[in-house]
Coordinates of C-alpha atoms and ligand atoms in Angstrom, one line a residue:
X1 CA 34.4 -10.5 -11.5
X2 CA 30.9 -10.1 -10.9
X3 CA 30.4 -7.3 -13.1
X4 CA 32.3 -9.3 -15.9
X5 CA 30.0 -12.4 -15.4
X6 CA 26.7 -10.0 -15.1
X7 CA 27.7 -8.0 -18.7
X8 CA 28.5 -11.5 -20.2
X9 CA 25.0 -13.0 -18.7
X10 CA 23.0 -12.2 -21.9
X11 CA 25.3 -13.7 -24.5
X12 CA 26.6 -16.7 -22.1
X13 CA 25.4 -18.3 -18.8
X14 CA 28.2 -17.5 -16.3
X15 CA 28.3 -19.7 -13.3
X16 CA 31.3 -20.1 -10.6
X17 CA 30.8 -23.1 -8.4
X18 CA 28.3 -25.3 -9.7
X19 CA 27.8 -27.9 -6.9
X20 CA 24.7 -30.0 -7.9
X21 CA 23.3 -28.5 -10.7
X22 CA 20.1 -29.7 -11.9
X23 CA 18.7 -29.4 -15.5
X24 CA 19.9 -29.3 -18.8
X25 CA 23.3 -28.0 -17.9
X26 CA 24.3 -30.9 -16.4
X27 CA 26.7 -32.3 -18.8
X28 CA 28.3 -29.1 -19.7
X29 CA 29.4 -28.9 -16.1
X30 CA 30.9 -32.5 -16.4
X31 CA 32.3 -31.7 -19.6
X32 CA 34.2 -28.7 -18.4
X33 CA 35.1 -29.8 -14.8
X34 CA 34.9 -33.4 -14.7
X35 CA 35.0 -34.4 -11.2
X36 CA 32.1 -31.7 -10.3
X37 CA 34.0 -30.8 -7.2
X38 CA 33.9 -27.0 -6.3
X39 CA 36.1 -24.9 -8.7
X40 CA 37.6 -21.4 -8.0
X41 CA 35.7 -18.9 -10.3
X42 CA 37.8 -18.8 -13.7
X43 CA 37.2 -16.0 -16.4
X44 CA 36.3 -18.2 -19.8
X45 CA 35.8 -17.1 -23.2
X46 CA 31.5 -16.8 -24.1
X47 CA 30.3 -19.8 -24.8
X48 CA 27.3 -19.8 -27.3
X49 CA 24.2 -21.4 -25.4
X50 CA 20.8 -20.3 -25.0
X51 CA 20.6 -17.8 -22.4
X52 CA 18.9 -19.7 -19.9
X53 CA 19.4 -17.8 -16.6
X54 CA 19.8 -20.9 -14.3
X55 CA 22.5 -19.1 -12.0
X56 CA 23.6 -16.5 -9.9
X57 CA 27.2 -14.9 -10.4
X58 CA 28.4 -15.5 -6.8
X59 CA 28.0 -19.7 -6.9
X60 CA 24.7 -19.8 -5.3
X61 CA 22.3 -21.9 -6.7
X62 CA 18.7 -20.6 -7.9
X63 CA 16.0 -22.8 -6.8
X64 CA 14.7 -25.2 -9.6
X65 CA 12.6 -23.7 -11.8
X66 CA 12.9 -19.8 -10.9
X67 CA 14.7 -17.6 -12.3
X68 CA 17.7 -15.4 -10.8
X69 CA 19.1 -12.6 -12.4
X70 CA 20.9 -9.5 -10.5
X71 CA 20.0 -10.6 -7.3
X72 CA 16.7 -10.7 -8.1
X73 CA 14.7 -14.2 -7.7
X74 CA 11.7 -14.5 -9.9
X75 CA 9.4 -17.8 -8.5
X76 CA 6.0 -16.3 -9.5
X77 CA 3.1 -18.8 -10.8
X78 CA 5.0 -22.2 -10.7
X79 CA 2.3 -23.6 -8.1
X80 CA 4.6 -23.9 -5.7
X81 CA 3.3 -25.4 -2.4
X82 CA 6.4 -24.0 -0.2
X83 CA 8.7 -21.3 -0.2
X84 CA 11.7 -22.6 -2.2
X85 CA 14.9 -23.9 -0.5
X86 CA 18.6 -22.4 -1.6
X87 CA 17.6 -19.2 -2.2
X88 CA 20.9 -17.3 -3.2
X89 CA 21.6 -15.5 0.4
X90 CA 22.6 -12.4 -1.7
X91 CA 19.2 -11.5 -3.3
X92 CA 17.4 -8.4 -3.1
X93 CA 14.1 -9.4 -4.0
X94 CA 12.6 -12.1 -4.2
X95 CA 8.9 -13.0 -5.9
X96 CA 6.4 -15.6 -4.7
X97 CA 3.3 -14.6 -6.0
X98 CA 0.6 -16.2 -7.4
X99 CA 1.6 -19.9 -6.0
X100 CA 0.3 -22.2 -3.8
X101 CA 2.0 -21.3 -0.4
X102 CA 0.0 -22.0 2.7
X103 CA 2.3 -21.4 5.8
X104 CA 5.8 -19.6 5.8
X105 CA 8.1 -21.9 8.2
X106 CA 10.6 -20.8 10.7
X107 CA 13.6 -21.2 8.5
X108 CA 12.1 -20.4 4.7
X109 CA 14.1 -17.2 4.9
X110 CA 16.9 -17.9 7.0
X111 CA 20.1 -15.7 6.1
X112 CA 18.3 -13.7 3.5
X113 CA 20.2 -10.6 5.3
X114 CA 20.1 -8.4 2.0
X115 CA 16.7 -9.0 1.1
X116 CA 14.8 -6.1 0.4
X117 CA 11.5 -6.8 -1.3
X118 CA 9.5 -10.0 -0.6
X119 CA 6.2 -10.6 -2.7
X120 CA 4.1 -13.2 -1.5
X121 CA 0.6 -11.7 -2.7
X122 CA -1.9 -14.2 -3.9
X123 CA -0.9 -17.3 -2.3
X124 CA -2.5 -19.3 0.5
X125 CA -0.9 -18.2 3.7
X126 CA -2.7 -18.5 7.2
X127 CA 0.4 -19.2 9.3
X128 CA 3.6 -17.1 9.2
X129 CA 6.2 -18.6 11.8
X130 CA 6.6 -16.0 14.5
X131 CA 10.4 -16.3 13.9
X132 CA 10.1 -16.3 9.9
X133 CA 10.8 -12.8 9.3
X134 CA 13.2 -12.1 12.0
X135 CA 16.5 -12.9 10.1
X136 CA 15.4 -10.2 7.2
X137 CA 17.3 -7.5 8.7
X138 CA 17.2 -5.0 5.7
X139 CA 13.6 -5.9 4.4
X140 CA 12.1 -2.9 3.1
X141 CA 9.0 -4.0 1.5
X142 CA 6.7 -6.9 2.4
X143 CA 3.9 -8.0 0.1
X144 CA 1.4 -10.3 1.5
X145 CA -1.9 -9.2 0.0
X146 CA -4.4 -11.8 -1.2
X147 CA -3.6 -14.1 1.3
X148 CA -5.8 -16.0 4.5
X149 CA -3.9 -14.3 6.9
X150 CA -6.1 -13.8 10.4
X151 CA -3.1 -11.7 12.1
X152 CA -0.6 -8.9 11.2
X153 CA 2.7 -11.4 11.2
X154 CA 4.9 -11.2 14.6
X155 CA 8.5 -9.7 14.2
X156 CA 8.1 -7.7 11.2
X157 CA 11.9 -6.3 10.8
X158 CA 12.3 -2.7 11.7
X159 CA 13.6 -1.7 8.8
X160 CA 10.3 -2.2 6.8
X161 CA 9.4 0.6 4.3
X162 CA 6.1 -0.3 3.0
X163 CA 3.4 -3.1 4.1
X164 CA 0.9 -4.2 1.8
X165 CA -1.3 -6.7 3.4
X166 CA -5.3 -6.0 2.3
X167 CA -7.2 -8.8 1.0
X168 CA -6.8 -11.1 4.3
X169 CA -8.7 -12.1 7.2
X170 CA -7.3 -10.1 9.7
X171 CA -10.0 -9.1 12.1
X172 CA -7.7 -7.0 14.5
X173 CA -5.0 -4.4 14.3
X174 CA -3.4 -4.8 17.9
X175 CA -1.5 -1.8 19.4
X176 CA 1.3 -4.5 19.3
X177 CA 1.4 -5.2 15.8
X178 CA 3.6 -1.9 14.4
X179 CA 5.6 -1.5 17.5
X180 CA 8.3 0.1 17.2
X181 CA 8.2 0.2 13.4
X182 CA 9.8 3.7 12.9
X183 CA 10.7 3.4 8.9
X184 CA 7.2 2.5 7.8
X185 CA 6.1 4.9 5.0
X186 CA 3.3 2.9 3.2
X187 CA 0.6 1.1 5.2
X188 CA -2.2 -0.7 3.2
X189 CA -4.5 -2.9 5.2
X190 CA -7.7 -2.6 3.1
X191 CA -10.6 -5.3 2.3
X192 CA -9.8 -7.0 5.7
X193 CA -12.9 -8.0 8.1
X194 CA -12.2 -5.3 10.5
X195 CA -15.1 -4.4 12.4
X196 CA -16.0 -1.6 14.7
X197 CA -13.2 -2.0 17.2
X198 CA -11.0 -3.6 14.7
X199 CA -8.3 -0.8 15.3
X200 CA -7.0 -0.6 18.8
X201 CA -6.1 3.0 19.7
X202 CA -2.6 4.1 19.0
X203 CA -2.3 0.9 16.8
X204 CA -0.3 3.2 14.4
X205 CA 1.7 5.7 16.9
X206 CA 4.6 4.3 16.5
X207 CA 4.8 4.9 12.7
X208 CA 6.6 8.0 13.2
X209 CA 7.3 8.5 9.3
X210 CA 4.5 7.1 7.9
X211 CA 2.8 8.8 5.1
X212 CA 0.3 6.8 3.2
X213 CA -2.3 4.6 5.2
X214 CA -5.0 3.2 3.6
X215 CA -8.0 1.0 5.3
X216 CA -10.7 1.0 2.8
X217 CA -13.5 -1.5 2.6
X218 CA -13.4 -3.2 6.1
X219 CA -16.5 -2.6 8.5
X220 CA -14.7 0.0 11.0
X221 CA -17.3 2.6 12.3
X222 CA -14.8 5.0 13.4
X223 CA -11.8 6.9 12.2
X224 CA -8.9 5.3 14.1
X225 CA -7.6 7.0 17.1
X226 CA -3.7 8.1 17.3
X227 CA -2.9 8.5 14.1
X228 CA 0.8 9.9 13.4
X229 CA 1.5 13.6 12.5
X230 CA 3.4 12.9 9.4
X231 CA 0.3 11.3 7.6
X232 CA -0.3 12.9 4.2
X233 CA -2.5 10.7 2.7
X234 CA -5.3 8.6 4.8
X235 CA -7.9 6.4 2.9
X236 CA -10.7 5.1 4.7
X237 CA -13.2 4.6 1.9
X238 CA -15.7 1.9 2.1
X239 CA -16.1 1.2 5.9
X240 CA -18.8 2.1 7.9
X241 CA -17.8 5.6 9.8
X242 CA -20.8 7.7 11.2
X243 CA -19.0 10.5 12.2
X244 CA -16.0 12.7 12.2
X245 CA -15.0 13.5 15.1
X246 CA -12.4 16.9 15.5
X247 CA -10.5 14.7 18.0
X248 CA -9.6 12.0 15.7
X249 CA -8.1 14.5 13.2
X250 CA -6.2 16.3 15.9
X251 CA -2.4 16.8 14.9
X252 CA -2.7 15.6 11.5
X253 CA -1.0 18.6 10.5
X254 CA 0.4 17.2 6.9
X255 CA -2.5 15.6 6.3
X256 CA -3.3 16.3 2.2
X257 CA -5.9 13.7 1.3
X258 CA -8.4 12.5 3.2
X259 CA -10.7 9.8 1.4
X260 CA -14.1 8.8 3.3
X261 CA -16.2 7.8 0.2
X262 CA -18.9 5.6 0.7
X263 CA -19.0 5.9 4.5
X264 CA -22.4 6.4 6.7
X265 CA -21.2 10.0 7.8
X266 CA -24.1 12.1 9.0
X267 CA -21.9 14.5 10.8
X268 CA -18.6 16.5 10.5
X269 CA -18.2 17.9 13.6
X270 CA -17.2 21.7 13.5
X271 CA -13.3 21.7 14.5
X272 CA -12.8 18.7 12.5
X273 CA -11.2 20.8 9.3
X274 CA -9.5 23.3 11.7
X275 CA -7.6 20.5 12.9
X276 CA -6.2 19.4 9.2
X277 CA -5.0 22.8 8.3
X278 CA -3.0 21.4 4.9
X279 CA -6.0 19.3 3.6
X280 CA -6.2 19.9 -0.3
X281 CA -8.8 17.1 -0.7
X282 CA -11.6 15.9 1.1
X283 CA -13.5 12.8 -0.3
X284 CA -17.1 12.7 1.4
X285 CA -19.4 11.3 -1.6
X286 CA -21.8 8.8 -1.0
X287 CA -22.5 9.2 2.7
X288 CA -25.6 10.5 4.9
X289 CA -24.5 14.2 5.4
X290 CA -27.4 16.5 5.3
X291 CA -25.4 19.9 4.9
X292 CA -21.9 20.9 4.0
X293 CA -19.3 20.1 6.3
X294 CA -18.3 23.3 8.5
X295 CA -15.1 25.2 8.4
X296 CA -14.7 25.3 4.5
X297 CA -14.4 29.1 4.1
X298 CA -11.8 29.4 6.5
X299 CA -9.8 26.5 5.2
X300 CA -7.1 27.8 3.4
X301 CA -5.9 25.2 1.1
X302 CA -8.7 22.9 0.2
X303 CA -9.2 22.6 -3.3
X304 CA -11.2 19.6 -3.7
X305 CA -14.3 18.6 -2.1
X306 CA -16.3 15.8 -3.4
X307 CA -20.1 15.7 -1.8
X308 CA -22.2 14.1 -4.3
X309 CA -24.7 11.1 -3.1
X310 CA -25.5 12.7 0.1
X311 CA -28.7 13.8 1.9
X312 CA -27.9 17.3 1.5
X313 CA -31.0 19.3 1.3
X314 CA -29.8 23.0 0.8
X315 CA -26.5 24.8 0.1
X316 CA -25.8 28.4 1.9
X317 CA -23.8 31.1 -0.1
X318 CA -21.3 31.1 2.7
X319 CA -21.0 27.0 2.8
X320 CA -17.8 27.0 0.6
X321 CA -16.1 30.5 0.0
X322 CA -15.2 33.3 2.6
X323 CA -17.3 36.2 2.6
X324 CA -16.7 38.6 -0.2
X325 CA -13.9 38.0 -2.5
X326 CA -11.1 36.8 0.1
X327 CA -8.1 35.7 -2.0
X328 CA -6.1 34.2 0.7
X329 CA -8.1 31.0 0.2
X330 CA -6.6 28.4 -2.4
X331 CA -9.6 28.6 -5.7
X332 CA -11.3 25.3 -5.7
X333 CA -10.5 23.1 -8.9
X334 CA -13.1 20.3 -7.7
X335 CA -16.3 20.5 -6.0
X336 CA -19.4 18.1 -6.6
X337 CA -22.7 18.0 -5.3
X338 CA -24.7 16.0 -7.7
X339 CA -27.2 13.2 -6.5
X340 CA -28.3 15.3 -3.2
X341 CA -31.8 16.3 -2.7
X342 CA -31.0 20.3 -2.9
X343 CA -32.6 21.6 -6.1
X344 CA -29.6 22.8 -8.1
X345 CA -31.3 25.6 -9.3
X346 CA -31.7 27.0 -5.9
X347 CA -28.0 27.3 -5.3
X348 CA -27.1 30.7 -6.3
X349 CA -24.2 31.2 -8.3
X350 CA -22.4 33.5 -6.0
X351 CA -21.6 30.4 -3.8
X352 CA -19.2 29.2 -5.8
X353 CA -16.9 32.5 -6.2
X354 CA -14.1 31.0 -5.1
X355 CA -13.9 28.6 -7.4
X356 CA -11.2 28.1 -10.2
X357 CA -13.7 27.7 -12.9
X358 CA -17.1 26.9 -13.9
X359 CA -16.3 23.5 -14.6
X360 CA -15.1 22.7 -11.6
X361 CA -18.4 22.3 -9.9
X362 CA -20.6 19.3 -10.8
X363 CA -24.1 20.0 -9.6
X364 CA -27.0 18.5 -11.1
X365 CA -28.3 15.1 -12.0
X366 CA -30.6 14.6 -8.8
X367 CA -33.3 12.1 -9.7
X368 CA -35.7 11.7 -6.9
X369 CA -37.0 8.1 -7.7
Ligands
NAG1 C1 -18.9 -6.5 6.5 O1 -19.9 -6.7 7.0 C2 -21.0 -7.5 6.1 C3 -22.1 -7.6 7.0 O2 -22.3 -7.4 8.2 C4 -20.4 -8.9 5.9 O3 -21.2 -9.1 4.5 C5 -19.3 -7.9 4.5 O4 -18.5 -9.2 4.5 C6 -18.1 -7.2 6.0 N1 -16.9 -6.9 5.2 C7 -15.8 -7.1 5.7 C8 -14.9 -6.7 4.7 O5 -15.6 -7.6 6.8
NAG2 C1 5.3 17.5 7.8 O1 5.7 17.7 6.2 C2 7.0 18.4 6.3 C3 7.7 18.6 4.9 O2 7.4 17.8 4.1 C4 8.2 17.6 6.9 O3 9.7 18.5 6.7 C5 7.6 17.7 8.2 O4 9.0 16.7 8.9 C6 6.3 16.8 8.4 N1 6.1 16.4 9.9 C7 5.9 15.5 10.3 C8 5.1 15.6 11.7 O5 6.1 14.6 9.7
NAG3 C1 -18.0 26.3 14.5 O1 -17.1 26.7 15.6 C2 -16.5 28.2 15.3 C3 -15.4 28.2 16.2 O2 -15.5 27.7 17.4 C4 -17.7 29.1 15.4 O3 -17.7 30.1 15.6 C5 -18.9 28.6 14.0 O4 -20.0 29.2 14.5 C6 -19.3 27.2 14.5 N1 -19.8 26.4 12.9 C7 -21.0 25.9 13.5 C8 -21.5 25.9 11.8 O5 -21.5 25.4 14.5

């Protein structure tokens, strides 16, 4: 029955149990059913009506002005001040972005056991009731970016795989914020007013499967401690990090991309790179480094290293490549060194003997004043 309804959806309007319909279809229901009391769904010939998708095939209502289709409830850009009522209980995706919702109340999502994706981006949310998310036992993606939240919401379902909560007012990531969230794969926390102590030690420790963490454009001054060993990409650009300690990267055996551009890093401790043996890309441009980080020649996989816009005054022939022409090392495909005080004509060409192609090196351009 359901699939029959779905396939008819575009040529006709298929509804099963209209009970208190609102909108222009009212008279048709009256016509066909008379009393308006619920009737069991019946097959009927296609009716030539405009394709206005106001009903779900299963007989639940679609909130006023939203569109419901294939268990997707689309209520974006409607100026809504609250989460609408009567969201079909079998919905899998609820899109409420670009509205004016300021609060998520305790029962706003009650019974939405099948919901997998909840989009609340670009509202005015300051409060999410501590129990509001508890009923979403199958939630996988929660998008809360561009709101006014001061905290990570409590009781995020353990099923969650992706949390995007950048551009809020969060000042602190507490150790309890992500407790037990073993299914998270993607975590986006950037552009929040986190300061030096804004991330508790071990705040991410329970994220045993996390592959991507981004905490860019905040004011944290160090790399968060106790990052999970499953991490594949770590983006910490645009912060106030002053130092890369070897310790902070310990155990990140799968880390492949590390973004640390636009920080205030003057030191990369010796041993840091040895702790991330599978690193392929390292972005350290726009920092305060005075030398090329140690450990590059011994590093087997690194292929891209951005060091432009630092204070590097000298580059040695052993800074990037192992002695001689050791081919166990992956060739570099990108090295940038421009906007450093080193006079580029003083850098020996042999320095780049393990670079794939000359065009992979960006060297010149430094202007002193
Ligand atoms: C970081 O600090 C600066 C000045 O201390 C402030 O102007 C800026 O808004 C802060 N950024 C964030 C994302 O909190
Ligand atoms: C590292 O990556 C491999 C291959 O993708 C995966 O099998 C392994 O579980 C990962 N290690 C951790 C600690 O997640
Ligand atoms: C870094 O540490 C290694 C091993 O401890 C040592 O051999 C090497 O000289 C050190 N490099 C620098 C630049 O301190």
